[in-house]
Short mmCIF file of N, CA and C in Angstrom, two decimals:
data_model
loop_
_atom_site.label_atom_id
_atom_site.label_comp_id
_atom_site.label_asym_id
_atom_site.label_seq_id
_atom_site.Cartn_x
_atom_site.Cartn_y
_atom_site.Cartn_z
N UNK R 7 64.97 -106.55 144.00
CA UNK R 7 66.32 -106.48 143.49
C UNK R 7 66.57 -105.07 142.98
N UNK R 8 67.62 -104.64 143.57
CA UNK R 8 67.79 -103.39 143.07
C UNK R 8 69.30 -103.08 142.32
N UNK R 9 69.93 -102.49 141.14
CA UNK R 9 70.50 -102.70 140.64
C UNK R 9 71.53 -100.93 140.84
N UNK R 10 72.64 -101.02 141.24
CA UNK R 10 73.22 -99.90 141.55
C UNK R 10 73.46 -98.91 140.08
N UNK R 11 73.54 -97.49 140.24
CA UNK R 11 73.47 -96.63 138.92
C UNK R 11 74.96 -96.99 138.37
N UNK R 12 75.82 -97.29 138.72
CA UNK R 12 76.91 -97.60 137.87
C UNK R 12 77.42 -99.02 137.12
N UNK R 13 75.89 -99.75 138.22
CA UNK R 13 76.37 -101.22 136.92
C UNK R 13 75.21 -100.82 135.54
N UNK R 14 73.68 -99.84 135.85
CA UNK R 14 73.48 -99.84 134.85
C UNK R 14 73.71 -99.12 133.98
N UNK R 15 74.37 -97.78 134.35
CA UNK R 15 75.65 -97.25 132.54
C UNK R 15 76.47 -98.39 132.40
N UNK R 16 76.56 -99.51 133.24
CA UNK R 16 78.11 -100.60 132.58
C UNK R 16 76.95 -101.17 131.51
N UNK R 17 75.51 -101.93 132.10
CA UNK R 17 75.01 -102.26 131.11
C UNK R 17 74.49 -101.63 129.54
N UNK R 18 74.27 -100.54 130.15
CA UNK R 18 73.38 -99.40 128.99
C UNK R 18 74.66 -99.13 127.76
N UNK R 19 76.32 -99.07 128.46
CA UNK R 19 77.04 -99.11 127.71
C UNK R 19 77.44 -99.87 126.63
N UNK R 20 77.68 -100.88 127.34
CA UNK R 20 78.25 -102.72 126.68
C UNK R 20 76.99 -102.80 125.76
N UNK R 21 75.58 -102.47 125.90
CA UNK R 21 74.25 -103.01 125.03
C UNK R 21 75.03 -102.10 123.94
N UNK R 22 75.06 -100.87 124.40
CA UNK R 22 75.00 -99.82 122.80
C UNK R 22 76.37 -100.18 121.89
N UNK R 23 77.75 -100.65 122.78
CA UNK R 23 78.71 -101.22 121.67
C UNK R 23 78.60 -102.37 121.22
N UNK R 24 77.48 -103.31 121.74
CA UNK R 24 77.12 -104.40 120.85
C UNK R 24 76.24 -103.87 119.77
N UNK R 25 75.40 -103.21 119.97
CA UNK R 25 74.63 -102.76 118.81
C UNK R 25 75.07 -101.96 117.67
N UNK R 26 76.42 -101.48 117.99
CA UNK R 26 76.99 -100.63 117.39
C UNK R 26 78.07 -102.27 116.50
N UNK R 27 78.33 -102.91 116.93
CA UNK R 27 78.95 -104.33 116.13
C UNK R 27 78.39 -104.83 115.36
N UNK R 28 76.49 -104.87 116.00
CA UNK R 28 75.73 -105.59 114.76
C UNK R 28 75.65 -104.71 113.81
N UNK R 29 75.58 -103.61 113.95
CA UNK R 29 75.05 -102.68 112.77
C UNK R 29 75.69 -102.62 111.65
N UNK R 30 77.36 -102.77 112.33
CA UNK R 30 78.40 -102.44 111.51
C UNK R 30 78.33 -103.87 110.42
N UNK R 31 78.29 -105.25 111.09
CA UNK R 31 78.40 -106.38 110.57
C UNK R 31 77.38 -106.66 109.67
N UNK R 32 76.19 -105.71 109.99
CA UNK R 32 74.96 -105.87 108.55
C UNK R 32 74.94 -104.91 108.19
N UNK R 33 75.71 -103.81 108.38
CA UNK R 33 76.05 -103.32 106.82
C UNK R 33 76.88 -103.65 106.02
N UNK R 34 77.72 -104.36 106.45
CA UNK R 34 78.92 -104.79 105.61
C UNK R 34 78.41 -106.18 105.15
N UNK R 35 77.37 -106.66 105.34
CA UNK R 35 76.81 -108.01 104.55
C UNK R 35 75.65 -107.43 104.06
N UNK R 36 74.95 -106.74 104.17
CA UNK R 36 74.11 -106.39 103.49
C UNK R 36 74.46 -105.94 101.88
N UNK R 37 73.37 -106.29 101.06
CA UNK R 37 73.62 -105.95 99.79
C UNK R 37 73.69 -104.08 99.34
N UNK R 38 73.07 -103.94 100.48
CA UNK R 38 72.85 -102.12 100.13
C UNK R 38 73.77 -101.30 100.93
N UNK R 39 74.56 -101.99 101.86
CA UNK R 39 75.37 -100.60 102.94
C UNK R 39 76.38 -100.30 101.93
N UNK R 40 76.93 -99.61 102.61
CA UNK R 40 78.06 -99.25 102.25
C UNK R 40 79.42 -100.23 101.83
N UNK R 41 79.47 -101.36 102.22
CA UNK R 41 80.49 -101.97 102.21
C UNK R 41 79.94 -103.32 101.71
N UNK R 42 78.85 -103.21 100.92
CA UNK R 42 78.51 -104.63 100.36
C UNK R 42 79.31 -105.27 99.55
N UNK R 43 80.10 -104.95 99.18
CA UNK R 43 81.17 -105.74 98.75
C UNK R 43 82.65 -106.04 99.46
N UNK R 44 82.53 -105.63 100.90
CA UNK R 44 83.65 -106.00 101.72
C UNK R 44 84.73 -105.47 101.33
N UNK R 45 84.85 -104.09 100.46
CA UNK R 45 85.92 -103.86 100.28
C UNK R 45 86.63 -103.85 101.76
N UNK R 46 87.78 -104.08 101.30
CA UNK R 46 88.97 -103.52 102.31
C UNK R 46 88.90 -104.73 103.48
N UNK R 47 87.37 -105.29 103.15
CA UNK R 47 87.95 -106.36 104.15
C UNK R 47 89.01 -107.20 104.98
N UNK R 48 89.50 -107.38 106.03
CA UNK R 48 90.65 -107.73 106.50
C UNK R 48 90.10 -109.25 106.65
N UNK R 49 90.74 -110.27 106.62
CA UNK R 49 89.81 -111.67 107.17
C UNK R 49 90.60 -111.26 108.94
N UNK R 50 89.91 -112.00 109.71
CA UNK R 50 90.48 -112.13 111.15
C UNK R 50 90.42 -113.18 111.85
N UNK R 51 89.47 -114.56 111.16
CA UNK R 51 89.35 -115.72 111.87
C UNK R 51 90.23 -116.59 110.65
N UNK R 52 90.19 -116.95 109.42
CA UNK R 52 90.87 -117.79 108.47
C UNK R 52 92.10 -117.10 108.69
N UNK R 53 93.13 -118.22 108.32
CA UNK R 53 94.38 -118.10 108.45
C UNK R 53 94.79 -117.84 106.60
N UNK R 54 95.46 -117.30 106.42
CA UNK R 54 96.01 -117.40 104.92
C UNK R 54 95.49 -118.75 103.89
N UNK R 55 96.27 -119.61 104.28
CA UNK R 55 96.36 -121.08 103.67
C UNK R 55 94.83 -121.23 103.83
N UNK R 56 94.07 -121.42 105.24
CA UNK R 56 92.68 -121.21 105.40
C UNK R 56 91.97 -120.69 103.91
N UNK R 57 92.22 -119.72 103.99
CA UNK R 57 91.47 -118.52 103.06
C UNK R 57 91.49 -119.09 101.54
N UNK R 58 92.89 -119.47 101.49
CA UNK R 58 93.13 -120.23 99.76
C UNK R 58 92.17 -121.71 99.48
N UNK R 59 92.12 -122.18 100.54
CA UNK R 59 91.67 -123.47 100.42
C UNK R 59 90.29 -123.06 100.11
N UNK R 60 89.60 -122.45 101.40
CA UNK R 60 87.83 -121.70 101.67
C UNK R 60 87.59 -121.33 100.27
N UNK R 61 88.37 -120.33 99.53
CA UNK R 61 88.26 -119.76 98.06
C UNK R 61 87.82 -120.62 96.83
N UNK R 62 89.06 -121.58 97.20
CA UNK R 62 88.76 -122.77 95.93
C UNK R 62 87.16 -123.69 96.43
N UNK R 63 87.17 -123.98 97.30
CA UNK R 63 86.02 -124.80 97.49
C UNK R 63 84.76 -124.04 97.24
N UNK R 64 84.45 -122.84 97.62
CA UNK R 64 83.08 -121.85 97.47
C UNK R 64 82.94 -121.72 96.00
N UNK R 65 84.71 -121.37 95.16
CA UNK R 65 83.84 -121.44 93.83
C UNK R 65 83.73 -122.29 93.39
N UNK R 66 84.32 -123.39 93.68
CA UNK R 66 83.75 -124.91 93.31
C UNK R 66 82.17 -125.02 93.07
N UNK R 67 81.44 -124.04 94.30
CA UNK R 67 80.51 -124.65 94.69
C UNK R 67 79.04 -123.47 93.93
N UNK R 68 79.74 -122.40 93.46
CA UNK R 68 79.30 -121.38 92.77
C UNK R 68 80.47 -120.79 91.72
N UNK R 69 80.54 -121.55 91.06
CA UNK R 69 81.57 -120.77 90.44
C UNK R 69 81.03 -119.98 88.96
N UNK R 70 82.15 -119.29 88.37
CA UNK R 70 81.78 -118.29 87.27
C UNK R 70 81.04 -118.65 86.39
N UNK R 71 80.58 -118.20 85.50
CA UNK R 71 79.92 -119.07 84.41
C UNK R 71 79.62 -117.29 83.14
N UNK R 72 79.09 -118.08 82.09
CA UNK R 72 78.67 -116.85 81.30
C UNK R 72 77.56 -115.68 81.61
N UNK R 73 77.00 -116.17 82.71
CA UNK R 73 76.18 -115.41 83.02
C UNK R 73 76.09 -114.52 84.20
N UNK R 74 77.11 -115.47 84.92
CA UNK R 74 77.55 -114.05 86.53
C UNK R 74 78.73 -114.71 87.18
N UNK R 75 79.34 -113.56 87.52
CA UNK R 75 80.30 -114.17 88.57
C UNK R 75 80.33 -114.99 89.45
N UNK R 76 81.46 -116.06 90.13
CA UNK R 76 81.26 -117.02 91.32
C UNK R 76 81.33 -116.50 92.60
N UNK R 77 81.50 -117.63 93.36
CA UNK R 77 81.46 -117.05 94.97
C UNK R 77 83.17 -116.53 95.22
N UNK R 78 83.68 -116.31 94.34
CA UNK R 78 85.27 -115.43 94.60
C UNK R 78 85.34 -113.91 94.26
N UNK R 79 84.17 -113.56 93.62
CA UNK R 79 83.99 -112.43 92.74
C UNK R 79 82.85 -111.74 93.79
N UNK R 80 82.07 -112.81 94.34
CA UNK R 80 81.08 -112.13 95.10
C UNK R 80 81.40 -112.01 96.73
N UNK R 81 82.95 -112.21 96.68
CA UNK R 81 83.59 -112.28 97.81
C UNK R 81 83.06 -112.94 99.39
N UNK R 82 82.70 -114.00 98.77
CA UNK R 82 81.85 -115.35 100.04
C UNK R 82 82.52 -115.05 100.72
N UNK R 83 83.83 -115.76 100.81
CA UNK R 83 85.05 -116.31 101.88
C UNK R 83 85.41 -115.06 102.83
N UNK R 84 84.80 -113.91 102.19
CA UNK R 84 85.29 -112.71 103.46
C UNK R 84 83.39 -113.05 104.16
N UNK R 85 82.62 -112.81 103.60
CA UNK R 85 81.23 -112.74 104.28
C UNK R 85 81.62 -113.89 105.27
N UNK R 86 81.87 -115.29 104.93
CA UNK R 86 82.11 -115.89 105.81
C UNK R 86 82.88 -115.89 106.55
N UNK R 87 84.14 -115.83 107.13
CA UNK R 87 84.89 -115.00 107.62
C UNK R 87 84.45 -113.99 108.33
N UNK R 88 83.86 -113.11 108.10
CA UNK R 88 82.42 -112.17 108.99
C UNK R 88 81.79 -113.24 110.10
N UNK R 89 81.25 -114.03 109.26
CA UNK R 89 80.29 -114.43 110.35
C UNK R 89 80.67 -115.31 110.93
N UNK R 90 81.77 -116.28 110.90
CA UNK R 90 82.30 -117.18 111.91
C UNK R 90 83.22 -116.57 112.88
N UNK R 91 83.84 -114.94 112.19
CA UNK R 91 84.41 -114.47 113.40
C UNK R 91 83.77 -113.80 114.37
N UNK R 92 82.41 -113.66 114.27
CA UNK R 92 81.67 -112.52 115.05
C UNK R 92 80.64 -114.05 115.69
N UNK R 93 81.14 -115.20 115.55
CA UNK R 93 79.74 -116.13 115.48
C UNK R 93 80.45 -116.72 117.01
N UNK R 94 79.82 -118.30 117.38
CA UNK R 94 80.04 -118.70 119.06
C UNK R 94 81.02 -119.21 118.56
N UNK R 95 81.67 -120.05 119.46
CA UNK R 95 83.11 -120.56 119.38
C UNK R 95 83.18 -122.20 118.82
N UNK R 96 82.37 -122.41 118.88
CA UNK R 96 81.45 -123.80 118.48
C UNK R 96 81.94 -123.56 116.83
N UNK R 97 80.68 -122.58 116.57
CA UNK R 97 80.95 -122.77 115.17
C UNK R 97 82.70 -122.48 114.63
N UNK R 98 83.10 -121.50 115.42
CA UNK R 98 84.62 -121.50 114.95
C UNK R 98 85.34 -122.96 114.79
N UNK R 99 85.39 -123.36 115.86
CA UNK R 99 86.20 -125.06 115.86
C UNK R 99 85.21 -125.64 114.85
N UNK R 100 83.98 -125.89 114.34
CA UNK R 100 83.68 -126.36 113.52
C UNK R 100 84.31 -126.18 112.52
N UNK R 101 84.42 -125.16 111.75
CA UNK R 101 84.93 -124.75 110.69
C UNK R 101 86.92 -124.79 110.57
N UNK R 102 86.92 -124.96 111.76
CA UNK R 102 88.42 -125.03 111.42
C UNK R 102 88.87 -126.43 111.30
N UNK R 103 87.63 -127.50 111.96
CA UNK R 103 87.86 -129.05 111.90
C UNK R 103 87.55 -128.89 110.48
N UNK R 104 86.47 -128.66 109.96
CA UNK R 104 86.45 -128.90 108.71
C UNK R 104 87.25 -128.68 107.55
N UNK R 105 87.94 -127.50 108.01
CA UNK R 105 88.84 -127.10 106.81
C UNK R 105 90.01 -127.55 107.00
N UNK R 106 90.34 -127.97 107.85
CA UNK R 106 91.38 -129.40 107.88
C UNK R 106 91.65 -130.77 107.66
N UNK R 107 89.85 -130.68 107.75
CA UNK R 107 89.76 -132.36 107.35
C UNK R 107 89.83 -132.01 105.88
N UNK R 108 89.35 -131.35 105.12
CA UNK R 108 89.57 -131.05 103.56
C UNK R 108 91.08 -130.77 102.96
N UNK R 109 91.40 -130.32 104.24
CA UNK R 109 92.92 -130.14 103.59
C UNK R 109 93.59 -131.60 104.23
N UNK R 110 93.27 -132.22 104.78
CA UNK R 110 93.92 -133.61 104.76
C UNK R 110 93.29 -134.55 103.91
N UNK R 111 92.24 -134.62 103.43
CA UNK R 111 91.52 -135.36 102.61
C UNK R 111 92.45 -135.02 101.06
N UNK R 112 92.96 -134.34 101.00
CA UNK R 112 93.45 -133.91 99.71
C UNK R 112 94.99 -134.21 98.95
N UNK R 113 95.48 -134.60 100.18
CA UNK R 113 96.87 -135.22 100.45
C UNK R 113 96.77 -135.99 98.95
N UNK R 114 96.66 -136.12 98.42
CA UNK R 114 96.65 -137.39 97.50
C UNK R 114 95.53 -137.87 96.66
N UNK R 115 95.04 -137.03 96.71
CA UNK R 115 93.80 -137.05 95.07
C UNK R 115 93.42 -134.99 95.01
N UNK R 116 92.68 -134.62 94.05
CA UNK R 116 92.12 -133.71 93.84
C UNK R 116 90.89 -133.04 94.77
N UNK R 117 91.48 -131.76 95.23
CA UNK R 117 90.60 -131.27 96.28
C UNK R 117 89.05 -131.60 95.33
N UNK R 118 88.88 -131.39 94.15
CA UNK R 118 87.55 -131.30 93.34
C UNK R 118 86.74 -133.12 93.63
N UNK R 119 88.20 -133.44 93.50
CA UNK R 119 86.96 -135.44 93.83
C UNK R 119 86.45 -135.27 95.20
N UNK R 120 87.68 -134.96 96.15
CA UNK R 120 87.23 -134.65 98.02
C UNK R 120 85.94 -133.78 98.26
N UNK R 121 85.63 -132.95 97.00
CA UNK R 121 84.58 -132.07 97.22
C UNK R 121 83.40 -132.80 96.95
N UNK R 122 83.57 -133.21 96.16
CA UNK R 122 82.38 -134.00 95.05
C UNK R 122 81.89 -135.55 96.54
N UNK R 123 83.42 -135.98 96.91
CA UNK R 123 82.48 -137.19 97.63
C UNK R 123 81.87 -136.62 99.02
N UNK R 124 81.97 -135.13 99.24
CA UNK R 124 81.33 -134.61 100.02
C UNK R 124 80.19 -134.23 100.31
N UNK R 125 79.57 -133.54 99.17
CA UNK R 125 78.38 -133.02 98.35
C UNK R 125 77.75 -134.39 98.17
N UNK R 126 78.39 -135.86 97.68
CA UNK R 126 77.33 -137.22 97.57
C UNK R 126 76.73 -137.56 98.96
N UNK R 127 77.58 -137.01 100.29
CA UNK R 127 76.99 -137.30 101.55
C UNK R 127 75.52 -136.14 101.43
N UNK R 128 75.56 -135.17 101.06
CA UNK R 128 74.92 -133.85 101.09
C UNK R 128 73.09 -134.21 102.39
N UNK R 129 72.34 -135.31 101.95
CA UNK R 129 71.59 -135.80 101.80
C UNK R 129 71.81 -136.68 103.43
N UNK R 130 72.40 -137.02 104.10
CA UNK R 130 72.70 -137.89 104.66
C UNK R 130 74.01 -138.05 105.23
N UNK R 131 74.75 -136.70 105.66
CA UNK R 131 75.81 -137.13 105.78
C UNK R 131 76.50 -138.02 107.07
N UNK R 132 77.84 -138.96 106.89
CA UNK R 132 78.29 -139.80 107.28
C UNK R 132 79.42 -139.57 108.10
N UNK R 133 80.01 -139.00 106.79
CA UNK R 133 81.66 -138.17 107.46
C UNK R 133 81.88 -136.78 108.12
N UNK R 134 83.11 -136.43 108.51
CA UNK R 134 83.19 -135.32 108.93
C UNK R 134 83.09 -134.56 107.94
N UNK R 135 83.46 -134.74 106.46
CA UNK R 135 83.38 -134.28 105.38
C UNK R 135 82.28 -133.65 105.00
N UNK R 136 80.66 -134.69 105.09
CA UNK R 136 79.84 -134.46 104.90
C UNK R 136 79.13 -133.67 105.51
N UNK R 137 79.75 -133.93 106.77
CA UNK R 137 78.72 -132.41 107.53
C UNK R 137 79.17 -131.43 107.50
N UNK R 138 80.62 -131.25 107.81
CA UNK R 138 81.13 -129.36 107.14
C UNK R 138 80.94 -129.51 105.56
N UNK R 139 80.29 -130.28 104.81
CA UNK R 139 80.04 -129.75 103.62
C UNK R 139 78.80 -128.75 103.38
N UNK R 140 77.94 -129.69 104.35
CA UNK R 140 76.50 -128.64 104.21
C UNK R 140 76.63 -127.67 105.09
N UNK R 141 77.16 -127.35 105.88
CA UNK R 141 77.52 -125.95 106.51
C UNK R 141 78.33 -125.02 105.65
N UNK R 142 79.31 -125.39 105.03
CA UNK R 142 80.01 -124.80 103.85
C UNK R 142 79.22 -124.49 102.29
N UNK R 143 78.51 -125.35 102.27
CA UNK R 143 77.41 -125.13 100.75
C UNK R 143 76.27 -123.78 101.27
N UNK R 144 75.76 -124.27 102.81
CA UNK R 144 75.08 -123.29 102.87
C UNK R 144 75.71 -121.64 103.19
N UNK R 145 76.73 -121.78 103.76
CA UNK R 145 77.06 -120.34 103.77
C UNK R 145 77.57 -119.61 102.90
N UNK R 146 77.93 -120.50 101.27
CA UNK R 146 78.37 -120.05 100.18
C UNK R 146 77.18 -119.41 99.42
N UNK R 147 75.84 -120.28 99.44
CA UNK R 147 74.76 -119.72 99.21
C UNK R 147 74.33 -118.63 99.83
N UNK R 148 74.40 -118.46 101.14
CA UNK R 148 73.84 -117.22 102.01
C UNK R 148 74.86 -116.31 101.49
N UNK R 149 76.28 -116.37 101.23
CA UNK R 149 77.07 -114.88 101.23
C UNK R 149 76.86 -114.80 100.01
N UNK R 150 76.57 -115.68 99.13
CA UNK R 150 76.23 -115.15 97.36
C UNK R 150 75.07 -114.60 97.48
N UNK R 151 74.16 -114.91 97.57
CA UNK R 151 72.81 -114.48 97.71
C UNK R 151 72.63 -112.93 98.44
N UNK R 152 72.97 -112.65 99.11
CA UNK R 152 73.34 -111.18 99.90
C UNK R 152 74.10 -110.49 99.39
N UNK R 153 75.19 -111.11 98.18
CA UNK R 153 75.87 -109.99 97.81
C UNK R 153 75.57 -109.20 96.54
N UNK R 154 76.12 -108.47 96.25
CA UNK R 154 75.66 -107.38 95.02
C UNK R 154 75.54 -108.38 93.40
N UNK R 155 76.26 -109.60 93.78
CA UNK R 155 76.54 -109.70 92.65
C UNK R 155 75.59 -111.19 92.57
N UNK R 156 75.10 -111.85 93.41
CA UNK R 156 74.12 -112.82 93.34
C UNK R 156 72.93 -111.75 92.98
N UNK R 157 72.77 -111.17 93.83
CA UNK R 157 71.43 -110.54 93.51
C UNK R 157 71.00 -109.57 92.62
N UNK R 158 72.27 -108.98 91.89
CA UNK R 158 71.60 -107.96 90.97
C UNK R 158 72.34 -108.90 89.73
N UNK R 159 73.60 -109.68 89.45
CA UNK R 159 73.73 -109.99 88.39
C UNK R 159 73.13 -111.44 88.32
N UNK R 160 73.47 -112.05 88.92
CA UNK R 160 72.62 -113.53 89.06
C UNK R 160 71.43 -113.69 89.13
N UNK R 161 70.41 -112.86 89.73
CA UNK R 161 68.74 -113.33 89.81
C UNK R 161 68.67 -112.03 89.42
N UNK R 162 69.50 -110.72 88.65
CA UNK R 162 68.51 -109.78 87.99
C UNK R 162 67.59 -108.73 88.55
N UNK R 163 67.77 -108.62 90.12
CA UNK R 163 67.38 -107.87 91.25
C UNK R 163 67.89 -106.72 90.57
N UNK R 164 66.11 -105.51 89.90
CA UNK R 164 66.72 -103.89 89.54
C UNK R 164 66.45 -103.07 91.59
N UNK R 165 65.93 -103.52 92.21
CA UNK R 165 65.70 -102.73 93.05
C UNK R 165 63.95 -102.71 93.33
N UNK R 166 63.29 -102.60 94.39
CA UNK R 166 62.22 -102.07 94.46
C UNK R 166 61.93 -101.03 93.43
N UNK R 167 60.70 -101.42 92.89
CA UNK R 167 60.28 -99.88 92.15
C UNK R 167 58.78 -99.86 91.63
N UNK R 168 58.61 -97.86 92.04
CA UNK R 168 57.07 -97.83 92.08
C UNK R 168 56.38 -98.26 90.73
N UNK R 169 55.23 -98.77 91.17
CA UNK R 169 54.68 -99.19 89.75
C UNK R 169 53.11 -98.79 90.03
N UNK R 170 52.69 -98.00 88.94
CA UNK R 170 51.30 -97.58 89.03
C UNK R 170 50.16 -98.47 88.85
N UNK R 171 50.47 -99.50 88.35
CA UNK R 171 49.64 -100.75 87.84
C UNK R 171 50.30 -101.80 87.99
N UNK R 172 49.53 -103.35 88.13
CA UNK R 172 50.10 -104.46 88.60
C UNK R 172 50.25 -104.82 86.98
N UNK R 173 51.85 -105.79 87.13
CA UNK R 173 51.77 -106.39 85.47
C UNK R 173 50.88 -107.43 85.72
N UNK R 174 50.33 -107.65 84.27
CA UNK R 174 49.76 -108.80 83.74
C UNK R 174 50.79 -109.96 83.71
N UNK R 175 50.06 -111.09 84.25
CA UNK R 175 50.78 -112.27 84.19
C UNK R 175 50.76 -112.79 82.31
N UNK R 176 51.59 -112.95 81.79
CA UNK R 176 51.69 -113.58 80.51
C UNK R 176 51.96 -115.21 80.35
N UNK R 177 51.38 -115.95 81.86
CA UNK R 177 51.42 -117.33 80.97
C UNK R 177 49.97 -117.56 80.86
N UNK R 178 50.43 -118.29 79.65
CA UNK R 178 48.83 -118.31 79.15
C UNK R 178 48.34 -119.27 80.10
N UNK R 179 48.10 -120.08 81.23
CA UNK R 179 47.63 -120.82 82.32
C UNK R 179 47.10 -119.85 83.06
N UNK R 180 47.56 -118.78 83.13
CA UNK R 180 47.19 -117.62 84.25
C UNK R 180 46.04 -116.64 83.60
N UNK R 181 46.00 -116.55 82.27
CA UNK R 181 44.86 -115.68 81.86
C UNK R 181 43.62 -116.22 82.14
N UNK R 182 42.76 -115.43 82.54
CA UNK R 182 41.70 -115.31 82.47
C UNK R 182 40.64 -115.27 81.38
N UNK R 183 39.75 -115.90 81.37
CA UNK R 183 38.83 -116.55 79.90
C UNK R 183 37.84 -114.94 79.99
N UNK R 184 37.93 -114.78 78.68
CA UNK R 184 37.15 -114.15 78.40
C UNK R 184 35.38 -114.24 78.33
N UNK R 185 34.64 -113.42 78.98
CA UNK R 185 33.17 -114.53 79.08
C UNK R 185 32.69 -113.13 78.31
#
């Protein structure tokens, strides 16, 4: 099989502007690029109304507290948004069934109960509810967790740093007996 010189610059091309997409898309989720906090982010797959609904439910699901910001502060709903627009088409219609079935589930009680009997499937789920819930819990966790503000204000992440000596463990289970 021999492959003519102008389909492989078509290939050698198309590889390097995909690579040039991923790069861009993990730096902008990464906690350290440049854009770890999505400024300026545009969303391009959620629709508006989308976006309001996605918002309330993530911090539902991480929300503020005295000790760190929620998943609105750590700007989930754009990370996600990232990755369902850059993701297969599968997961797109997933997420758009889901965020419709939540917004029809809501017609008439509190999006917070619709959430809650969602999260009781968590374990087992039944409904359509229940399964875009754990796809939705987990990607609220993954875009908190990656962002600046899960990881340096929430778990306290200073950065790698050199250390000339290993610390001593201080629970007393871990010391070593003196002989």
């Amino acid at each position: 099989m021999s492959l003519e010189r102008r389909t492989v610059l078509k290939v050698l091309a198309a590889s390097a502007a995909s690579l040039e997409s991923l790069e861009a898309a993990a730096n902008l989720c990464s906690s350290t690029g440049a854009g770890s906090e999505l400024v300026g982010y545009q969303f391009t797959f959620f629709t508006p109304e989308e976006q309001v609904l996605l918002e309330r439910l993530m911090e539902w699901i991480i929300p503020a507290d005295e000790h760190s910001p929620g998943a609105k502060a750590a700007r989930v709903p754009a990370f996600a948004d990232l990755m369902i627009a850059t993701g297969p088409d599968r997961a797109k219609a997933d997420w758009r069934a889901g965020l419709q079935a939540f917004g029809a589930a809501q017609q008439g009680q509190p999006l917070e109960s619709v959430l809650a009997r969602a999260a009781a499937e968590e374990q087992a789920p039944a409904s359509e509810l229940g399964r875009f819930f754990v796809d939705l819990k987990r990607m609220t966790v993954d875009g908190y967790y990656t962002s600046s503000v899960g990881i340096h204000d929430e778990m306290g992440y200073v950065g790698n740093q050199h250390l000339t000596a290993a610390p001593e463990c201080d629970h007393p289970e871990h010391k070593m007996p003196v002989r």
